[in-house]
Short mmCIF file of C-alpha atoms and ligand atoms in Angstrom, two decimals:
data_model
loop_
_atom_site.label_atom_id
_atom_site.label_comp_id
_atom_site.label_asym_id
_atom_site.label_seq_id
_atom_site.Cartn_x
_atom_site.Cartn_y
_atom_site.Cartn_z
CA UNK Q 1 -43.03 -18.30 -6.96
CA UNK Q 2 -44.66 -20.04 -9.89
CA UNK Q 3 -44.46 -23.81 -10.09
CA UNK Q 4 -45.27 -26.04 -13.00
CA UNK Q 5 -45.90 -29.56 -11.80
CA UNK Q 6 -46.36 -32.55 -14.09
CA UNK Q 7 -47.24 -36.19 -13.61
CA UNK Q 8 -46.28 -39.53 -14.99
CA UNK Q 9 -47.95 -40.45 -18.28
CA UNK Q 10 -48.00 -43.45 -20.58
CA UNK Q 11 -45.85 -43.52 -23.71
CA UNK Q 12 -46.18 -45.43 -26.96
CA UNK Q 13 -44.14 -48.61 -27.16
CA UNK Q 14 -41.24 -49.29 -29.51
CA UNK Q 15 -39.54 -52.54 -30.44
CA UNK Q 16 -36.47 -54.03 -28.83
CA UNK Q 17 -33.90 -56.71 -29.48
CA UNK Q 18 -31.72 -58.22 -26.78
CA UNK Q 19 -28.55 -60.13 -26.16
CA UNK Q 20 -27.37 -60.77 -22.65
CA UNK Q 21 -23.94 -61.76 -21.37
CA UNK Q 22 -22.97 -63.20 -18.00
CA UNK Q 23 -19.59 -62.34 -16.63
CA UNK Q 24 -19.40 -62.44 -12.87
CA UNK Q 25 -19.18 -66.22 -12.52
CA UNK Q 26 -22.14 -66.19 -10.15
CA UNK Q 27 -20.02 -65.30 -7.16
CA UNK Q 28 -21.76 -62.08 -6.25
CA UNK Q 29 -25.18 -62.86 -4.89
CA UNK Q 30 -28.12 -60.52 -5.21
CA UNK Q 31 -29.59 -58.98 -2.06
CA UNK Q 32 -32.68 -60.63 -0.63
CA UNK Q 33 -36.07 -59.00 -0.99
CA UNK Q 34 -37.03 -57.16 2.17
CA UNK Q 35 -40.40 -57.01 3.92
CA UNK Q 36 -42.76 -54.04 4.14
CA UNK Q 37 -44.53 -51.64 1.82
CA UNK Q 38 -41.23 -50.03 0.86
CA UNK Q 39 -39.78 -53.35 -0.37
CA UNK Q 40 -38.94 -51.92 -3.73
CA UNK Q 41 -36.48 -49.41 -2.24
CA UNK Q 42 -34.28 -52.37 -1.33
CA UNK Q 43 -33.69 -52.78 -5.08
CA UNK Q 44 -31.40 -49.76 -4.80
CA UNK Q 45 -29.15 -51.92 -2.65
CA UNK Q 46 -29.56 -55.14 -4.64
CA UNK Q 47 -26.52 -56.24 -6.63
CA UNK Q 48 -26.55 -56.45 -10.41
CA UNK Q 49 -23.82 -59.06 -10.95
CA UNK Q 50 -24.60 -59.75 -14.61
CA UNK Q 51 -22.99 -57.68 -17.34
CA UNK Q 52 -25.55 -56.98 -20.05
CA UNK Q 53 -25.41 -55.85 -23.65
CA UNK Q 54 -28.64 -55.28 -25.55
CA UNK Q 55 -30.59 -52.94 -27.73
CA UNK Q 56 -33.00 -51.23 -25.38
CA UNK Q 57 -36.71 -50.84 -25.94
CA UNK Q 58 -37.76 -47.24 -26.40
CA UNK Q 59 -41.01 -45.59 -25.36
CA UNK Q 60 -41.73 -42.28 -27.06
CA UNK Q 61 -39.31 -40.72 -29.54
CA UNK Q 62 -35.60 -40.10 -28.94
CA UNK Q 63 -34.72 -36.49 -29.94
CA UNK Q 64 -32.96 -36.39 -33.31
CA UNK Q 65 -30.02 -34.34 -31.99
CA UNK Q 66 -29.42 -36.59 -28.98
CA UNK Q 67 -26.53 -38.59 -30.38
CA UNK Q 68 -23.71 -39.77 -28.17
CA UNK Q 69 -23.21 -41.83 -25.03
CA UNK Q 70 -24.62 -41.49 -21.54
CA UNK Q 71 -22.19 -42.97 -19.03
CA UNK Q 72 -23.13 -43.59 -15.42
CA UNK Q 73 -21.20 -44.94 -12.43
CA UNK Q 74 -22.34 -46.42 -9.15
CA UNK Q 75 -22.07 -49.50 -6.97
CA UNK Q 76 -23.04 -52.80 -8.62
CA UNK Q 77 -22.06 -55.41 -6.01
CA UNK Q 78 -22.99 -55.05 -2.34
CA UNK Q 79 -22.25 -58.52 -1.00
CA UNK Q 80 -20.01 -61.52 -1.45
CA UNK Q 81 -19.73 -64.71 0.53
CA UNK Q 82 -22.54 -63.71 2.88
CA UNK Q 83 -20.95 -60.38 3.84
CA UNK Q 84 -22.98 -57.30 2.97
CA UNK Q 85 -21.81 -53.69 2.74
CA UNK Q 86 -23.03 -51.50 5.57
CA UNK Q 87 -24.01 -48.47 3.48
CA UNK Q 88 -25.76 -47.80 0.20
CA UNK Q 89 -22.79 -45.58 -0.65
CA UNK Q 90 -20.45 -48.55 -0.90
CA UNK Q 91 -19.96 -51.18 -3.59
CA UNK Q 92 -17.84 -52.14 -6.60
CA UNK Q 93 -18.00 -49.55 -9.37
CA UNK Q 94 -20.20 -50.44 -12.32
CA UNK Q 95 -20.18 -48.33 -15.46
CA UNK Q 96 -23.34 -48.13 -17.53
CA UNK Q 97 -23.08 -46.93 -21.13
CA UNK Q 98 -26.11 -46.04 -23.24
CA UNK Q 99 -25.13 -45.38 -26.86
CA UNK Q 100 -27.69 -43.18 -28.58
CA UNK Q 101 -27.40 -43.98 -32.28
CA UNK Q 102 -29.65 -43.59 -35.30
CA UNK Q 103 -30.82 -47.17 -34.90
CA UNK Q 104 -31.84 -46.78 -31.27
CA UNK Q 105 -30.05 -47.15 -27.94
CA UNK Q 106 -27.55 -49.86 -27.01
CA UNK Q 107 -27.27 -50.61 -23.27
CA UNK Q 108 -24.18 -52.02 -21.57
CA UNK Q 109 -23.03 -52.34 -17.96
CA UNK Q 110 -19.46 -53.30 -17.07
CA UNK Q 111 -17.64 -53.52 -13.76
CA UNK Q 112 -14.46 -51.52 -13.38
CA UNK Q 113 -11.72 -54.13 -13.06
CA UNK Q 114 -10.05 -52.53 -10.04
CA UNK Q 115 -7.36 -54.45 -8.20
CA UNK Q 116 -9.96 -55.07 -5.49
CA UNK Q 117 -12.64 -56.31 -7.89
CA UNK Q 118 -10.28 -58.72 -9.68
CA UNK Q 119 -8.96 -60.37 -6.53
CA UNK Q 120 -12.38 -60.63 -4.89
CA UNK Q 121 -14.02 -61.91 -8.06
CA UNK Q 122 -11.40 -64.64 -8.07
CA UNK Q 123 -11.84 -65.57 -4.42
CA UNK Q 124 -15.62 -65.09 -4.29
CA UNK Q 125 -15.45 -63.11 -1.04
CA UNK Q 126 -14.69 -59.64 0.20
CA UNK Q 127 -11.04 -59.36 1.15
CA UNK Q 128 -10.60 -55.59 1.49
CA UNK Q 129 -12.01 -52.85 3.63
CA UNK Q 130 -14.00 -50.09 1.95
CA UNK Q 131 -15.10 -46.79 3.33
CA UNK Q 132 -18.26 -47.96 5.14
CA UNK Q 133 -17.32 -51.56 5.79
CA UNK Q 134 -14.22 -53.09 7.30
CA UNK Q 135 -12.64 -56.18 5.77
CA UNK Q 136 -13.87 -59.47 7.27
CA UNK Q 137 -11.61 -60.76 10.05
CA UNK Q 138 -11.94 -58.21 12.83
CA UNK Q 139 -9.54 -55.44 13.77
CA UNK Q 140 -6.39 -57.48 13.08
CA UNK Q 141 -7.40 -57.85 9.43
CA UNK Q 142 -7.95 -54.08 9.23
CA UNK Q 143 -5.04 -52.83 11.30
CA UNK Q 144 -3.13 -50.23 9.28
CA UNK Q 145 -4.20 -51.58 5.88
CA UNK Q 146 -6.52 -48.73 4.84
CA UNK Q 147 -9.15 -49.19 2.15
CA UNK Q 148 -9.06 -49.95 -1.57
CA UNK Q 149 -10.58 -48.10 -4.51
CA UNK Q 150 -13.82 -49.37 -5.99
CA UNK Q 151 -13.82 -46.66 -8.71
CA UNK Q 152 -17.57 -46.45 -8.29
CA UNK Q 153 -18.64 -42.84 -7.73
CA UNK Q 154 -18.16 -40.53 -10.74
CA UNK Q 155 -17.14 -40.88 -14.38
CA UNK Q 156 -16.08 -38.52 -17.15
CA UNK Q 157 -14.27 -38.57 -20.48
CA UNK Q 158 -10.91 -36.83 -20.49
CA UNK Q 159 -7.75 -37.34 -22.50
CA UNK Q 160 -9.55 -39.94 -24.62
CA UNK Q 161 -10.21 -42.11 -21.56
CA UNK Q 162 -13.33 -42.89 -19.60
CA UNK Q 163 -12.26 -42.24 -16.02
CA UNK Q 164 -13.89 -43.83 -12.99
CA UNK Q 165 -13.29 -42.16 -9.64
CA UNK Q 166 -13.56 -43.32 -6.07
CA UNK Q 167 -12.33 -40.94 -3.39
CA UNK Q 168 -9.10 -42.87 -3.13
CA UNK Q 169 -6.48 -42.07 -5.70
CA UNK Q 170 -5.93 -42.47 -8.56
CA UNK Q 171 -8.95 -42.97 -10.85
CA UNK Q 172 -9.19 -45.96 -13.16
CA UNK Q 173 -9.14 -45.51 -16.94
CA UNK Q 174 -11.40 -47.47 -19.30
CA UNK Q 175 -11.65 -47.49 -23.07
CA UNK Q 176 -14.73 -45.31 -23.76
CA UNK Q 177 -15.83 -47.62 -26.61
CA UNK Q 178 -15.13 -51.13 -25.33
CA UNK Q 179 -15.46 -50.22 -21.61
CA UNK Q 180 -12.37 -52.37 -21.00
CA UNK Q 181 -10.47 -51.35 -17.87
CA UNK Q 182 -6.95 -50.24 -18.79
CA UNK Q 183 -5.56 -49.55 -15.31
CA UNK Q 184 -4.99 -46.64 -12.99
CA UNK Q 185 -4.72 -43.19 -14.56
CA UNK Q 186 -2.08 -40.66 -13.53
CA UNK Q 187 -3.48 -37.14 -13.73
CA UNK Q 188 -0.04 -35.63 -13.17
CA UNK Q 189 2.22 -37.94 -15.15
CA UNK Q 190 5.31 -39.14 -13.33
CA UNK Q 191 4.40 -37.53 -10.01
CA UNK Q 192 2.94 -39.04 -6.85
CA UNK Q 193 -0.74 -38.36 -6.79
CA UNK Q 194 -2.76 -36.92 -3.94
CA UNK Q 195 -6.09 -38.45 -2.99
CA UNK Q 196 -8.45 -36.95 -5.56
CA UNK Q 197 -12.05 -36.55 -4.54
CA UNK Q 198 -14.75 -38.01 -6.78
CA UNK Q 199 -16.00 -34.59 -7.87
CA UNK Q 200 -13.98 -32.49 -10.26
CA UNK Q 201 -14.99 -29.44 -12.33
CA UNK Q 202 -14.50 -28.62 -15.98
CA UNK Q 203 -14.54 -24.91 -16.77
CA UNK Q 204 -17.30 -24.48 -19.36
CA UNK Q 205 -15.40 -21.83 -21.29
CA UNK Q 206 -11.69 -22.76 -21.03
CA UNK Q 207 -12.01 -26.54 -20.73
CA UNK Q 208 -9.64 -26.50 -17.73
CA UNK Q 209 -10.08 -29.49 -15.43
CA UNK Q 210 -9.91 -28.75 -11.70
CA UNK Q 211 -9.43 -31.53 -9.14
CA UNK Q 212 -9.17 -31.43 -5.37
CA UNK Q 213 -8.40 -33.77 -2.53
CA UNK Q 214 -8.06 -34.04 1.22
CA UNK Q 215 -4.91 -35.66 2.49
CA UNK Q 216 -3.96 -36.73 5.96
CA UNK Q 217 -0.55 -36.63 7.58
CA UNK Q 218 0.01 -34.82 10.85
CA UNK Q 219 -2.73 -32.47 9.62
CA UNK Q 220 -5.38 -32.55 6.94
CA UNK Q 221 -4.45 -30.63 3.81
CA UNK Q 222 -6.67 -29.30 1.03
CA UNK Q 223 -4.97 -29.82 -2.32
CA UNK Q 224 -5.98 -28.78 -5.80
CA UNK Q 225 -4.75 -29.12 -9.35
CA UNK Q 226 -5.71 -27.22 -12.53
CA UNK Q 227 -5.08 -29.13 -15.77
CA UNK Q 228 -5.51 -27.41 -19.14
CA UNK Q 229 -7.18 -28.94 -22.19
CA UNK Q 230 -3.87 -30.32 -23.41
CA UNK Q 231 -3.13 -32.10 -20.12
CA UNK Q 232 -0.57 -29.56 -18.90
CA UNK Q 233 -0.60 -28.65 -15.20
CA UNK Q 234 -1.62 -25.00 -15.17
CA UNK Q 235 -1.78 -24.32 -11.42
CA UNK Q 236 -1.76 -26.13 -8.11
CA UNK Q 237 -2.06 -25.37 -4.43
CA UNK Q 238 -2.10 -26.93 -0.98
CA UNK Q 239 -3.07 -25.54 2.40
CA UNK Q 240 -3.45 -26.87 5.89
CA UNK Q 241 -7.10 -27.31 6.69
CA UNK Q 242 -8.36 -25.64 9.87
CA UNK Q 243 -10.62 -28.65 10.40
CA UNK Q 244 -10.26 -32.41 9.94
CA UNK Q 245 -13.40 -33.36 8.05
CA UNK Q 246 -14.92 -35.38 5.23
CA UNK Q 247 -15.59 -33.54 1.96
CA UNK Q 248 -17.18 -34.78 -1.24
CA UNK Q 249 -17.44 -31.74 -3.53
CA UNK Q 250 -16.21 -28.15 -3.85
CA UNK Q 251 -16.68 -24.95 -5.88
CA UNK Q 252 -14.61 -23.37 -8.64
CA UNK Q 253 -14.88 -19.94 -10.29
CA UNK Q 254 -12.67 -18.30 -12.92
CA UNK Q 255 -10.05 -17.37 -10.33
CA UNK Q 256 -10.92 -19.17 -7.12
CA UNK Q 257 -11.36 -22.52 -5.39
CA UNK Q 258 -13.92 -22.53 -2.57
CA UNK Q 259 -14.05 -25.24 0.11
CA UNK Q 260 -17.12 -25.69 2.29
CA UNK Q 261 -15.92 -27.30 5.53
CA UNK Q 262 -19.09 -28.52 7.18
CA UNK Q 263 -18.93 -29.60 10.84
CA UNK Q 264 -18.34 -33.30 10.20
CA UNK Q 265 -15.60 -34.27 12.59
CA UNK Q 266 -13.27 -36.93 11.25
CA UNK Q 267 -10.88 -38.72 13.60
CA UNK Q 268 -9.03 -41.38 11.59
CA UNK Q 269 -7.31 -43.12 14.51
CA UNK Q 270 -10.01 -45.81 15.12
CA UNK Q 271 -9.88 -46.58 11.38
CA UNK Q 272 -6.08 -46.86 11.36
CA UNK Q 273 -6.30 -49.20 14.38
CA UNK Q 274 -8.73 -51.41 12.47
CA UNK Q 275 -11.55 -50.70 14.92
CA UNK Q 276 -13.95 -48.73 12.70
CA UNK Q 277 -14.67 -47.97 9.07
CA UNK Q 278 -14.00 -44.45 7.76
CA UNK Q 279 -17.72 -43.72 7.78
CA UNK Q 280 -18.00 -44.77 11.42
CA UNK Q 281 -15.26 -42.26 12.29
CA UNK Q 282 -17.49 -39.35 11.23
CA UNK Q 283 -19.43 -37.27 13.76
CA UNK Q 284 -21.75 -34.30 13.15
CA UNK Q 285 -21.34 -31.32 15.48
CA UNK Q 286 -23.58 -28.47 14.34
CA UNK Q 287 -22.29 -26.20 17.12
CA UNK Q 288 -19.06 -25.74 15.14
CA UNK Q 289 -20.86 -24.22 12.15
CA UNK Q 290 -19.42 -24.17 8.61
CA UNK Q 291 -16.06 -22.75 7.61
CA UNK Q 292 -15.81 -21.50 4.03
CA UNK Q 293 -12.32 -21.11 2.57
CA UNK Q 294 -11.55 -19.15 -0.58
CA UNK Q 295 -8.15 -19.72 -2.21
CA UNK Q 296 -6.81 -18.45 -5.51
CA UNK Q 297 -6.05 -21.11 -8.10
CA UNK Q 298 -2.33 -20.29 -8.10
CA UNK Q 299 -2.28 -20.95 -4.36
CA UNK Q 300 -0.24 -17.79 -3.73
CA UNK Q 301 -2.57 -15.45 -1.84
CA UNK Q 302 -3.50 -15.91 1.79
CA UNK Q 303 -6.76 -17.90 2.00
CA UNK Q 304 -9.90 -16.09 3.13
CA UNK Q 305 -11.77 -18.03 5.84
CA UNK Q 306 -15.38 -17.15 6.70
CA UNK Q 307 -18.04 -18.65 8.96
CA UNK Q 308 -21.55 -19.78 8.01
CA UNK Q 309 -24.41 -21.65 9.70
CA UNK Q 310 -23.96 -25.42 9.86
CA UNK Q 311 -25.09 -27.15 6.65
CA UNK Q 312 -23.89 -30.45 5.25
CA UNK Q 313 -23.10 -30.48 1.51
CA UNK Q 314 -22.88 -33.49 -0.75
CA UNK Q 315 -22.96 -31.51 -3.98
CA UNK Q 316 -22.39 -28.02 -5.28
CA UNK Q 317 -24.42 -26.62 -8.17
CA UNK Q 318 -22.03 -23.95 -9.47
CA UNK Q 319 -20.03 -20.89 -8.43
CA UNK Q 320 -19.07 -17.71 -10.20
CA UNK Q 321 -17.71 -14.20 -9.67
CA UNK Q 322 -19.80 -11.05 -9.74
CA UNK Q 323 -17.43 -8.14 -9.14
CA UNK Q 324 -15.91 -8.62 -5.69
CA UNK Q 325 -18.59 -11.15 -4.79
CA UNK Q 326 -18.41 -14.89 -5.20
CA UNK Q 327 -21.75 -16.63 -5.64
CA UNK Q 328 -21.67 -20.29 -4.56
CA UNK Q 329 -24.83 -22.43 -4.89
CA UNK Q 330 -25.40 -25.90 -3.47
CA UNK Q 331 -27.79 -28.33 -1.79
CA UNK Q 332 -27.26 -28.36 1.97
CA UNK Q 333 -28.83 -30.17 4.94
CA UNK Q 334 -29.28 -28.69 8.42
CA UNK Q 335 -28.17 -32.14 9.61
CA UNK Q 336 -26.98 -35.15 7.54
CA UNK Q 337 -29.06 -37.64 9.53
CA UNK Q 338 -29.52 -39.78 6.39
CA UNK Q 339 -25.75 -40.41 6.38
CA UNK Q 340 -24.24 -39.93 9.86
CA UNK Q 341 -25.50 -40.67 13.35
CA UNK Q 342 -28.17 -42.96 14.73
CA UNK Q 343 -29.75 -45.32 12.19
CA UNK Q 344 -29.16 -43.23 9.05
CA UNK Q 345 -31.31 -44.06 6.01
CA UNK Q 346 -28.29 -44.99 3.89
CA UNK Q 347 -27.41 -47.77 6.35
CA UNK Q 348 -30.96 -48.78 7.24
CA UNK Q 349 -31.85 -49.51 3.59
CA UNK Q 350 -29.16 -52.20 3.54
CA UNK Q 351 -31.12 -54.21 6.12
CA UNK Q 352 -34.64 -53.38 4.95
CA UNK Q 353 -35.43 -50.49 7.26
CA UNK Q 354 -36.32 -46.92 6.53
CA UNK Q 355 -33.98 -45.18 9.03
CA UNK Q 356 -33.56 -41.45 9.61
CA UNK Q 357 -33.76 -38.84 6.87
CA UNK Q 358 -35.71 -36.05 8.51
CA UNK Q 359 -33.66 -33.13 7.23
CA UNK Q 360 -34.25 -32.05 3.64
CA UNK Q 361 -31.63 -30.94 1.14
CA UNK Q 362 -32.38 -27.23 0.65
CA UNK Q 363 -31.14 -25.29 -2.34
CA UNK Q 364 -28.85 -22.63 -0.91
CA UNK Q 365 -26.70 -19.72 -2.04
CA UNK Q 366 -23.68 -18.13 -0.42
CA UNK Q 367 -22.83 -14.58 -1.41
CA UNK Q 368 -19.19 -14.06 -0.37
CA UNK Q 369 -17.99 -10.47 -0.40
CA UNK Q 370 -14.23 -10.74 -0.70
CA UNK Q 371 -13.60 -7.04 -0.07
CA UNK Q 372 -15.79 -6.81 3.06
CA UNK Q 373 -14.89 -10.38 4.12
CA UNK Q 374 -18.52 -11.28 4.73
CA UNK Q 375 -20.71 -14.25 3.82
CA UNK Q 376 -24.49 -14.24 3.50
CA UNK Q 377 -26.56 -17.41 3.14
CA UNK Q 378 -29.87 -17.47 1.29
CA UNK Q 379 -32.29 -20.40 1.02
CA UNK Q 380 -33.30 -20.33 -2.64
CA UNK Q 381 -35.74 -23.24 -2.41
CA UNK Q 382 -36.87 -24.94 0.78
CA UNK Q 383 -37.91 -28.44 -0.23
CA UNK Q 384 -36.19 -31.82 -0.77
CA UNK Q 385 -33.48 -31.67 -3.44
CA UNK Q 386 -30.24 -33.41 -4.37
CA UNK Q 387 -27.91 -33.97 -7.32
CA UNK Q 388 -27.83 -30.33 -8.54
CA UNK Q 389 -26.59 -29.99 -12.12
CA UNK Q 390 -25.77 -26.86 -14.07
CA UNK Q 391 -25.52 -26.60 -17.85
CA UNK Q 392 -21.88 -27.68 -18.39
CA UNK Q 393 -21.33 -24.80 -20.82
CA UNK Q 394 -21.53 -22.33 -17.90
CA UNK Q 395 -19.75 -24.36 -15.22
CA UNK Q 396 -17.48 -22.03 -13.16
CA UNK Q 397 -19.23 -18.99 -14.75
CA UNK Q 398 -22.44 -17.03 -14.19
CA UNK Q 399 -25.39 -19.39 -14.49
CA UNK Q 400 -29.13 -19.22 -14.02
CA UNK Q 401 -30.68 -22.68 -13.95
CA UNK Q 402 -30.43 -25.61 -11.54
CA UNK Q 403 -31.54 -29.11 -12.49
CA UNK Q 404 -32.07 -31.45 -9.55
CA UNK Q 405 -33.81 -34.47 -8.18
CA UNK Q 406 -36.85 -33.59 -6.13
CA UNK Q 407 -39.10 -35.26 -3.57
CA UNK Q 408 -42.77 -34.43 -3.24
CA UNK Q 409 -42.91 -35.90 0.24
CA UNK Q 410 -40.46 -36.18 3.10
CA UNK Q 411 -37.50 -38.48 2.80
CA UNK Q 412 -34.27 -38.84 0.93
CA UNK Q 413 -35.36 -41.20 -1.87
CA UNK Q 414 -36.49 -38.71 -4.48
CA UNK Q 415 -39.19 -39.39 -7.04
CA UNK Q 416 -39.07 -36.35 -9.31
CA UNK Q 417 -37.07 -33.88 -11.36
CA UNK Q 418 -37.03 -30.11 -10.89
CA UNK Q 419 -35.61 -27.18 -12.77
CA UNK Q 420 -35.18 -24.04 -10.68
CA UNK Q 421 -34.63 -20.57 -12.08
CA UNK Q 422 -32.04 -19.31 -9.58
CA UNK Q 423 -32.84 -15.71 -10.46
CA UNK Q 424 -36.63 -15.74 -10.01
CA UNK Q 425 -37.17 -18.85 -7.91
CA UNK Q 426 -39.61 -20.18 -10.49
CA UNK Q 427 -39.71 -23.96 -10.56
CA UNK Q 428 -40.78 -26.59 -13.04
CA UNK Q 429 -41.25 -30.09 -11.62
CA UNK Q 430 -42.23 -33.53 -12.73
CA UNK Q 431 -43.00 -36.39 -10.35
CA UNK Q 432 -43.02 -40.06 -11.30
CA UNK Q 433 -45.21 -40.85 -8.31
CA UNK Q 434 -44.97 -43.34 -5.50
CA UNK Q 435 -42.65 -46.35 -5.86
CA UNK Q 436 -40.16 -44.52 -8.06
CA UNK Q 437 -36.62 -43.40 -7.36
CA UNK Q 438 -35.04 -40.80 -9.65
CA UNK Q 439 -31.28 -40.34 -9.95
CA UNK Q 440 -29.08 -37.44 -11.00
CA UNK Q 441 -30.28 -35.73 -14.20
CA UNK Q 442 -27.42 -35.49 -16.69
CA UNK Q 443 -27.50 -32.45 -18.96
CA UNK Q 444 -26.93 -32.97 -22.71
CA UNK Q 445 -26.60 -29.50 -24.28
CA UNK Q 446 -28.51 -28.64 -27.43
CA UNK Q 447 -28.94 -25.26 -29.13
CA UNK Q 448 -27.23 -22.09 -27.98
CA UNK Q 449 -29.01 -20.93 -24.81
CA UNK Q 450 -28.00 -21.79 -21.27
CA UNK Q 451 -30.40 -24.46 -20.12
CA UNK Q 452 -31.34 -25.54 -23.64
CA UNK Q 453 -30.86 -29.27 -24.03
CA UNK Q 454 -31.95 -32.64 -22.70
CA UNK Q 455 -31.99 -34.07 -19.20
CA UNK Q 456 -31.32 -37.79 -18.87
CA UNK Q 457 -32.35 -39.29 -15.52
CA UNK Q 458 -32.29 -42.96 -14.56
CA UNK Q 459 -35.43 -44.04 -12.73
CA UNK Q 460 -36.04 -47.20 -10.71
CA UNK Q 461 -39.69 -48.27 -10.82
CA UNK Q 462 -41.07 -50.20 -7.88
CA UNK Q 463 -44.05 -51.07 -10.05
CA UNK Q 464 -42.04 -53.05 -12.61
CA UNK Q 465 -38.90 -53.63 -10.49
CA UNK Q 466 -36.92 -52.41 -13.49
CA UNK Q 467 -35.13 -49.21 -14.39
CA UNK Q 468 -35.39 -46.80 -17.28
CA UNK Q 469 -33.74 -43.61 -18.43
CA UNK Q 470 -36.20 -40.74 -18.84
CA UNK Q 471 -35.35 -38.01 -21.34
CA UNK Q 472 -36.74 -34.54 -20.64
CA UNK Q 473 -36.68 -31.34 -22.62
CA UNK Q 474 -34.75 -29.31 -20.04
CA UNK Q 475 -36.82 -26.21 -20.79
CA UNK Q 476 -40.09 -28.10 -20.39
CA UNK Q 477 -39.57 -30.43 -17.45
CA UNK Q 478 -43.17 -30.24 -16.22
CA UNK Q 479 -44.46 -31.89 -19.41
CA UNK Q 480 -42.69 -35.09 -18.45
CA UNK Q 481 -40.29 -37.23 -20.42
CA UNK Q 482 -40.33 -37.12 -24.22
CA UNK Q 483 -38.94 -40.65 -24.28
CA UNK Q 484 -37.92 -43.51 -22.03
CA UNK Q 485 -35.13 -46.03 -22.59
CA UNK Q 486 -36.18 -49.22 -20.88
CA UNK Q 487 -33.75 -51.48 -19.04
CA UNK Q 488 -34.50 -55.21 -18.89
CA UNK Q 489 -33.57 -55.33 -15.20
CA UNK Q 490 -33.23 -53.16 -12.13
CA UNK Q 491 -30.18 -50.94 -11.67
CA UNK Q 492 -28.99 -50.30 -8.11
CA UNK Q 493 -28.23 -46.83 -6.77
CA UNK Q 494 -26.19 -45.05 -9.45
CA UNK Q 495 -24.48 -41.90 -8.30
CA UNK Q 496 -23.24 -39.81 -11.19
CA UNK Q 497 -22.93 -39.66 -14.95
CA UNK Q 498 -21.52 -37.96 -18.01
CA UNK Q 499 -22.86 -37.11 -21.44
CA UNK Q 500 -20.43 -37.51 -24.33
CA UNK Q 501 -21.77 -35.95 -27.49
CA UNK Q 502 -21.06 -37.98 -30.66
FE1 FE2 D 1 -21.37 -37.20 -5.44
#
């Protein structure tokens, strides 16, 4: 396996102009600095209550064909009235928009005006439970009330709207230009919605939009919806899940939906009784192994259920059909100790500790033979990866390249970008070095080849305590960024994004 590995390098400076707005009435306080050599990591969990608008300073040269808007979504407020969220994966959704124009890059961040955000902004305190943190007031305040959407996980442009998803339905719609929240968006107009998960897929060739959800009644169901480019419902399906679990992402091919049911046991009763948050109702039991379910998009054929070794999946890379075989690629952990169990890193960072994150995210491949009803797992790359991204032009179809975050050392908080050739195993990597956190690289296609384009990754620097967006030539990752768009402030942990070509 050949690896190209690059390092951080200085860039020439450009000019910037700024204008800054304040919106949040000062009610959301920023998290306190935390002691220790890893202080800067606490910036990932530090609120950014101010809504900014400014022309960003550029280092290097923005590619001439990179014209459009990079949207990102992630939590922006972690505490109100002295109450702090219990996990890094929890906070009010904040959209960032970076408009790449001929005159430079305009930066904006705006909170999604969810019902929850509006009422808590008014009161200056948390009033609602969210998925890692119960509402203040003990079990009586949480008894049977469930949780409210923060619309703070993923974002995409569809139907002329910028949509912001939580994992509680439905998504919120914003105006893609003004970033003004317009209200909740009905995917299936006039029909009750199921609980859509944050991750959806858009078929790179047909433009179909595929959504899924897990819903709980007497049993957990797995539900999906296929929406064509015109917004018409093309197919749907629902099946009873053989396991009650928590899922975040899935796989889609031309004809099939694939669910990876990892052995996370979810018992909602303590949550319904107001005793625990959803996250605290999750338990990892590796002895159960994974169940992999293949269903056809029309939901008519009997599902195929196969077993695989236990591996926790946050995110899939892609899936496609090769004859009777389905290839499904993803990042998976032998154990999700950074998320579930004793002192997980995602909780520890909220109180200034490092916590557990011993198990790396390995790049894996399932080869599912539908005729023989067999599944084979292959470890494509055994290091520390997350946020796998495929070229969107080949989503749901045969693909070759994975773009991911990467960690040179142990631990979940990644400091580099990698591109992996899934056919040869060849890797190109670039590391920003110590005291840097690198988020999901968003792919902006350019040219005609798969993998030809630009990668846009937001980086938090513990040296400057500010963030920037690094732009890489996707086919030359090891050379480092061709340009950086500099933020005037830090940006907390931002999950996912979307590139909208002008
Ligand atoms: Fe995600």
